[in-house]
Amino acid sequence: MEQIKTLPLNAVKFFYFVAKYGSLSAAAEQLHVTHGAVSKQLKILERHLGVLLFLKQGRNLVLSNSGTILYQCCRRIGKCGSTHATAAPAGTGDFVRADAGDEMVDPQNQPISATI
């Protein structure tokens, strides 16, 4: 039987707030936690997935391609609660599979289902 690792959901929640509000400080304020707590959760999630979710541009954080996919899926979860995001088994070459369902499409009008 294939074993699938679960995502650290608290870290996903913190990621979502950083992506939504654009900074660690703003996310920390919304979550009523310290800047350090947010940073730690982002590191946990990035380590778990094996990808960078944010890139630094000067003093700002911007979503990487992988971060953009995950953020879109997080937004979809908030709207419908029907998105799946699972870590792929070790050795498959995939990091995370995210399926946002048929209602969410990319700019080419294709359903978003990605491996990051």
mmCIF file with all atom_site columns, C-alpha atoms in Angstrom:
data_model
loop_
_atom_site.group_PDB
_atom_site.id
_atom_site.type_symbol
_atom_site.label_atom_id
_atom_site.label_alt_id
_atom_site.label_comp_id
_atom_site.label_asym_id
_atom_site.label_entity_id
_atom_site.label_seq_id
_atom_site.pdbx_PDB_ins_code
_atom_site.Cartn_x
_atom_site.Cartn_y
_atom_site.Cartn_z
_atom_site.occupancy
_atom_site.B_iso_or_equiv
_atom_site.pdbx_formal_charge
_atom_site.auth_seq_id
_atom_site.auth_comp_id
_atom_site.auth_asym_id
_atom_site.auth_atom_id
_atom_site.pdbx_PDB_model_num
ATOM 1   C CA . MET A 1 1   ? 0.000   0.000  0.000   1.00 0.00 ? 1   MET A CA 1
ATOM 2   C CA . GLU A 1 2   ? 1.274   3.467  -0.915  1.00 0.00 ? 2   GLU A CA 1
ATOM 3   C CA . GLN A 1 3   ? 2.073   5.622  2.089   1.00 0.00 ? 3   GLN A CA 1
ATOM 4   C CA . ILE A 1 4   ? 1.322   9.340  1.794   1.00 0.00 ? 4   ILE A CA 1
ATOM 5   C CA . LYS A 1 5   ? 2.774   11.917 4.175   1.00 0.00 ? 5   LYS A CA 1
ATOM 6   C CA . THR A 1 6   ? 0.342   14.500 5.435   1.00 0.00 ? 6   THR A CA 1
ATOM 7   C CA . LEU A 1 7   ? 1.119   18.179 5.192   1.00 0.00 ? 7   LEU A CA 1
ATOM 8   C CA . PRO A 1 8   ? 1.731   20.078 8.441   1.00 0.00 ? 8   PRO A CA 1
ATOM 9   C CA . LEU A 1 9   ? -1.571  21.970 8.428   1.00 0.00 ? 9   LEU A CA 1
ATOM 10  C CA . ASN A 1 10  ? -0.527  24.639 10.914  1.00 0.00 ? 10  ASN A CA 1
ATOM 11  C CA . ALA A 1 11  ? 2.403   25.495 8.658   1.00 0.00 ? 11  ALA A CA 1
ATOM 12  C CA . VAL A 1 12  ? 0.052   25.607 5.647   1.00 0.00 ? 12  VAL A CA 1
ATOM 13  C CA . LYS A 1 13  ? -2.186  28.043 7.534   1.00 0.00 ? 13  LYS A CA 1
ATOM 14  C CA . PHE A 1 14  ? 0.768   30.294 8.330   1.00 0.00 ? 14  PHE A CA 1
ATOM 15  C CA . PHE A 1 15  ? 1.931   30.092 4.691   1.00 0.00 ? 15  PHE A CA 1
ATOM 16  C CA . TYR A 1 16  ? -1.534  31.166 3.543   1.00 0.00 ? 16  TYR A CA 1
ATOM 17  C CA . PHE A 1 17  ? -1.514  34.245 5.793   1.00 0.00 ? 17  PHE A CA 1
ATOM 18  C CA . VAL A 1 18  ? 1.974   35.300 4.648   1.00 0.00 ? 18  VAL A CA 1
ATOM 19  C CA . ALA A 1 19  ? 0.943   34.913 1.007   1.00 0.00 ? 19  ALA A CA 1
ATOM 20  C CA . LYS A 1 20  ? -2.335  36.761 1.574   1.00 0.00 ? 20  LYS A CA 1
ATOM 21  C CA . TYR A 1 21  ? -0.915  39.687 3.571   1.00 0.00 ? 21  TYR A CA 1
ATOM 22  C CA . GLY A 1 22  ? 2.473   39.862 1.846   1.00 0.00 ? 22  GLY A CA 1
ATOM 23  C CA . SER A 1 23  ? 4.789   39.832 4.850   1.00 0.00 ? 23  SER A CA 1
ATOM 24  C CA . LEU A 1 24  ? 5.774   37.831 7.904   1.00 0.00 ? 24  LEU A CA 1
ATOM 25  C CA . SER A 1 25  ? 4.938   40.746 10.187  1.00 0.00 ? 25  SER A CA 1
ATOM 26  C CA . ALA A 1 26  ? 1.451   41.272 8.784   1.00 0.00 ? 26  ALA A CA 1
ATOM 27  C CA . ALA A 1 27  ? 0.727   37.535 8.974   1.00 0.00 ? 27  ALA A CA 1
ATOM 28  C CA . ALA A 1 28  ? 2.002   37.398 12.562  1.00 0.00 ? 28  ALA A CA 1
ATOM 29  C CA . GLU A 1 29  ? -0.273  40.276 13.501  1.00 0.00 ? 29  GLU A CA 1
ATOM 30  C CA . GLN A 1 30  ? -3.309  38.577 11.941  1.00 0.00 ? 30  GLN A CA 1
ATOM 31  C CA . LEU A 1 31  ? -2.470  35.250 13.602  1.00 0.00 ? 31  LEU A CA 1
ATOM 32  C CA . HIS A 1 32  ? -1.624  36.842 16.983  1.00 0.00 ? 32  HIS A CA 1
ATOM 33  C CA . VAL A 1 33  ? 1.794   35.182 17.071  1.00 0.00 ? 33  VAL A CA 1
ATOM 34  C CA . THR A 1 34  ? 5.379   36.376 16.807  1.00 0.00 ? 34  THR A CA 1
ATOM 35  C CA . HIS A 1 35  ? 7.270   37.033 13.594  1.00 0.00 ? 35  HIS A CA 1
ATOM 36  C CA . GLY A 1 36  ? 9.616   34.198 14.586  1.00 0.00 ? 36  GLY A CA 1
ATOM 37  C CA . ALA A 1 37  ? 6.757   31.715 14.944  1.00 0.00 ? 37  ALA A CA 1
ATOM 38  C CA . VAL A 1 38  ? 5.613   32.485 11.397  1.00 0.00 ? 38  VAL A CA 1
ATOM 39  C CA . SER A 1 39  ? 9.144   32.164 10.036  1.00 0.00 ? 39  SER A CA 1
ATOM 40  C CA . LYS A 1 40  ? 9.602   28.810 11.769  1.00 0.00 ? 40  LYS A CA 1
ATOM 41  C CA . GLN A 1 41  ? 6.369   27.410 10.314  1.00 0.00 ? 41  GLN A CA 1
ATOM 42  C CA . LEU A 1 42  ? 7.359   28.509 6.798   1.00 0.00 ? 42  LEU A CA 1
ATOM 43  C CA . LYS A 1 43  ? 10.709  26.750 7.183   1.00 0.00 ? 43  LYS A CA 1
ATOM 44  C CA . ILE A 1 44  ? 8.929   23.587 8.364   1.00 0.00 ? 44  ILE A CA 1
ATOM 45  C CA . LEU A 1 45  ? 6.630   23.629 5.339   1.00 0.00 ? 45  LEU A CA 1
ATOM 46  C CA . GLU A 1 46  ? 9.414   24.334 2.851   1.00 0.00 ? 46  GLU A CA 1
ATOM 47  C CA . ARG A 1 47  ? 11.529  21.556 4.344   1.00 0.00 ? 47  ARG A CA 1
ATOM 48  C CA . HIS A 1 48  ? 8.561   19.177 4.262   1.00 0.00 ? 48  HIS A CA 1
ATOM 49  C CA . LEU A 1 49  ? 7.833   19.939 0.597   1.00 0.00 ? 49  LEU A CA 1
ATOM 50  C CA . GLY A 1 50  ? 11.446  20.346 -0.493  1.00 0.00 ? 50  GLY A CA 1
ATOM 51  C CA . VAL A 1 51  ? 10.729  23.566 -2.386  1.00 0.00 ? 51  VAL A CA 1
ATOM 52  C CA . LEU A 1 52  ? 11.028  27.297 -1.810  1.00 0.00 ? 52  LEU A CA 1
ATOM 53  C CA . LEU A 1 53  ? 7.619   28.890 -1.427  1.00 0.00 ? 53  LEU A CA 1
ATOM 54  C CA . PHE A 1 54  ? 8.795   32.506 -1.318  1.00 0.00 ? 54  PHE A CA 1
ATOM 55  C CA . LEU A 1 55  ? 11.589  34.461 -2.956  1.00 0.00 ? 55  LEU A CA 1
ATOM 56  C CA . LYS A 1 56  ? 13.137  37.588 -1.453  1.00 0.00 ? 56  LYS A CA 1
ATOM 57  C CA . GLN A 1 57  ? 13.026  40.739 -3.557  1.00 0.00 ? 57  GLN A CA 1
ATOM 58  C CA . GLY A 1 58  ? 14.733  43.380 -1.496  1.00 0.00 ? 58  GLY A CA 1
ATOM 59  C CA . ARG A 1 59  ? 12.773  43.557 1.745   1.00 0.00 ? 59  ARG A CA 1
ATOM 60  C CA . ASN A 1 60  ? 9.698   41.916 0.219   1.00 0.00 ? 60  ASN A CA 1
ATOM 61  C CA . LEU A 1 61  ? 8.648   38.296 -0.108  1.00 0.00 ? 61  LEU A CA 1
ATOM 62  C CA . VAL A 1 62  ? 7.079   37.147 -3.373  1.00 0.00 ? 62  VAL A CA 1
ATOM 63  C CA . LEU A 1 63  ? 5.607   33.755 -4.112  1.00 0.00 ? 63  LEU A CA 1
ATOM 64  C CA . SER A 1 64  ? 7.717   31.316 -6.092  1.00 0.00 ? 64  SER A CA 1
ATOM 65  C CA . ASN A 1 65  ? 5.998   29.226 -8.772  1.00 0.00 ? 65  ASN A CA 1
ATOM 66  C CA . SER A 1 66  ? 5.483   26.440 -6.236  1.00 0.00 ? 66  SER A CA 1
ATOM 67  C CA . GLY A 1 67  ? 4.221   28.955 -3.682  1.00 0.00 ? 67  GLY A CA 1
ATOM 68  C CA . THR A 1 68  ? 1.725   30.347 -6.198  1.00 0.00 ? 68  THR A CA 1
ATOM 69  C CA . ILE A 1 69  ? 0.287   26.889 -6.853  1.00 0.00 ? 69  ILE A CA 1
ATOM 70  C CA . LEU A 1 70  ? -0.014  26.144 -3.151  1.00 0.00 ? 70  LEU A CA 1
ATOM 71  C CA . TYR A 1 71  ? -1.591  29.553 -2.444  1.00 0.00 ? 71  TYR A CA 1
ATOM 72  C CA . GLN A 1 72  ? -4.184  29.027 -5.186  1.00 0.00 ? 72  GLN A CA 1
ATOM 73  C CA . CYS A 1 73  ? -5.053  25.661 -3.665  1.00 0.00 ? 73  CYS A CA 1
ATOM 74  C CA . CYS A 1 74  ? -5.290  27.181 -0.178  1.00 0.00 ? 74  CYS A CA 1
ATOM 75  C CA . ARG A 1 75  ? -7.700  29.811 -1.510  1.00 0.00 ? 75  ARG A CA 1
ATOM 76  C CA . ARG A 1 76  ? -9.748  27.069 -3.145  1.00 0.00 ? 76  ARG A CA 1
ATOM 77  C CA . ILE A 1 77  ? -9.941  25.152 0.126   1.00 0.00 ? 77  ILE A CA 1
ATOM 78  C CA . GLY A 1 78  ? -11.327 28.260 1.799   1.00 0.00 ? 78  GLY A CA 1
ATOM 79  C CA . LYS A 1 79  ? -14.029 28.634 -0.862  1.00 0.00 ? 79  LYS A CA 1
ATOM 80  C CA . CYS A 1 80  ? -15.201 25.050 -1.261  1.00 0.00 ? 80  CYS A CA 1
ATOM 81  C CA . GLY A 1 81  ? -13.303 22.780 1.073   1.00 0.00 ? 81  GLY A CA 1
ATOM 82  C CA . SER A 1 82  ? -12.749 20.265 -1.735  1.00 0.00 ? 82  SER A CA 1
ATOM 83  C CA . THR A 1 83  ? -9.091  20.641 -2.621  1.00 0.00 ? 83  THR A CA 1
ATOM 84  C CA . HIS A 1 84  ? -6.610  17.846 -2.113  1.00 0.00 ? 84  HIS A CA 1
ATOM 85  C CA . ALA A 1 85  ? -2.955  18.475 -1.373  1.00 0.00 ? 85  ALA A CA 1
ATOM 86  C CA . THR A 1 86  ? -0.793  15.495 -0.516  1.00 0.00 ? 86  THR A CA 1
ATOM 87  C CA . ALA A 1 87  ? 2.903   14.795 -0.357  1.00 0.00 ? 87  ALA A CA 1
ATOM 88  C CA . ALA A 1 88  ? 4.039   12.198 -2.883  1.00 0.00 ? 88  ALA A CA 1
ATOM 89  C CA . PRO A 1 89  ? 5.841   9.038  -1.746  1.00 0.00 ? 89  PRO A CA 1
ATOM 90  C CA . ALA A 1 90  ? 9.613   9.281  -1.417  1.00 0.00 ? 90  ALA A CA 1
ATOM 91  C CA . GLY A 1 91  ? 11.549  8.398  -4.543  1.00 0.00 ? 91  GLY A CA 1
ATOM 92  C CA . THR A 1 92  ? 8.843   9.383  -7.035  1.00 0.00 ? 92  THR A CA 1
ATOM 93  C CA . GLY A 1 93  ? 10.494  12.676 -7.965  1.00 0.00 ? 93  GLY A CA 1
ATOM 94  C CA . ASP A 1 94  ? 7.324   14.563 -7.047  1.00 0.00 ? 94  ASP A CA 1
ATOM 95  C CA . PHE A 1 95  ? 7.065   16.772 -3.985  1.00 0.00 ? 95  PHE A CA 1
ATOM 96  C CA . VAL A 1 96  ? 3.440   17.632 -3.587  1.00 0.00 ? 96  VAL A CA 1
ATOM 97  C CA . ARG A 1 97  ? 0.363   17.071 -5.686  1.00 0.00 ? 97  ARG A CA 1
ATOM 98  C CA . ALA A 1 98  ? -2.367  19.648 -5.449  1.00 0.00 ? 98  ALA A CA 1
ATOM 99  C CA . ASP A 1 99  ? -5.728  19.350 -7.146  1.00 0.00 ? 99  ASP A CA 1
ATOM 100 C CA . ALA A 1 100 ? -7.944  22.402 -6.962  1.00 0.00 ? 100 ALA A CA 1
ATOM 101 C CA . GLY A 1 101 ? -10.932 20.846 -8.708  1.00 0.00 ? 101 GLY A CA 1
ATOM 102 C CA . ASP A 1 102 ? -12.604 21.625 -12.012 1.00 0.00 ? 102 ASP A CA 1
ATOM 103 C CA . GLU A 1 103 ? -13.934 25.036 -10.992 1.00 0.00 ? 103 GLU A CA 1
ATOM 104 C CA . MET A 1 104 ? -10.474 26.567 -10.643 1.00 0.00 ? 104 MET A CA 1
ATOM 105 C CA . VAL A 1 105 ? -8.578  27.039 -13.885 1.00 0.00 ? 105 VAL A CA 1
ATOM 106 C CA . ASP A 1 106 ? -5.267  28.510 -14.951 1.00 0.00 ? 106 ASP A CA 1
ATOM 107 C CA . PRO A 1 107 ? -4.941  31.331 -17.522 1.00 0.00 ? 107 PRO A CA 1
ATOM 108 C CA . GLN A 1 108 ? -5.198  28.773 -20.356 1.00 0.00 ? 108 GLN A CA 1
ATOM 109 C CA . ASN A 1 109 ? -8.553  27.627 -18.928 1.00 0.00 ? 109 ASN A CA 1
ATOM 110 C CA . GLN A 1 110 ? -7.168  24.262 -17.764 1.00 0.00 ? 110 GLN A CA 1
ATOM 111 C CA . PRO A 1 111 ? -8.111  22.775 -14.368 1.00 0.00 ? 111 PRO A CA 1
ATOM 112 C CA . ILE A 1 112 ? -5.331  23.322 -11.854 1.00 0.00 ? 112 ILE A CA 1
ATOM 113 C CA . SER A 1 113 ? -3.754  20.078 -10.806 1.00 0.00 ? 113 SER A CA 1
ATOM 114 C CA . ALA A 1 114 ? -0.058  20.335 -10.280 1.00 0.00 ? 114 ALA A CA 1
ATOM 115 C CA . THR A 1 115 ? 2.954   18.641 -8.859  1.00 0.00 ? 115 THR A CA 1
ATOM 116 C CA . ILE A 1 116 ? 5.484   20.869 -7.158  1.00 0.00 ? 116 ILE A CA 1
#
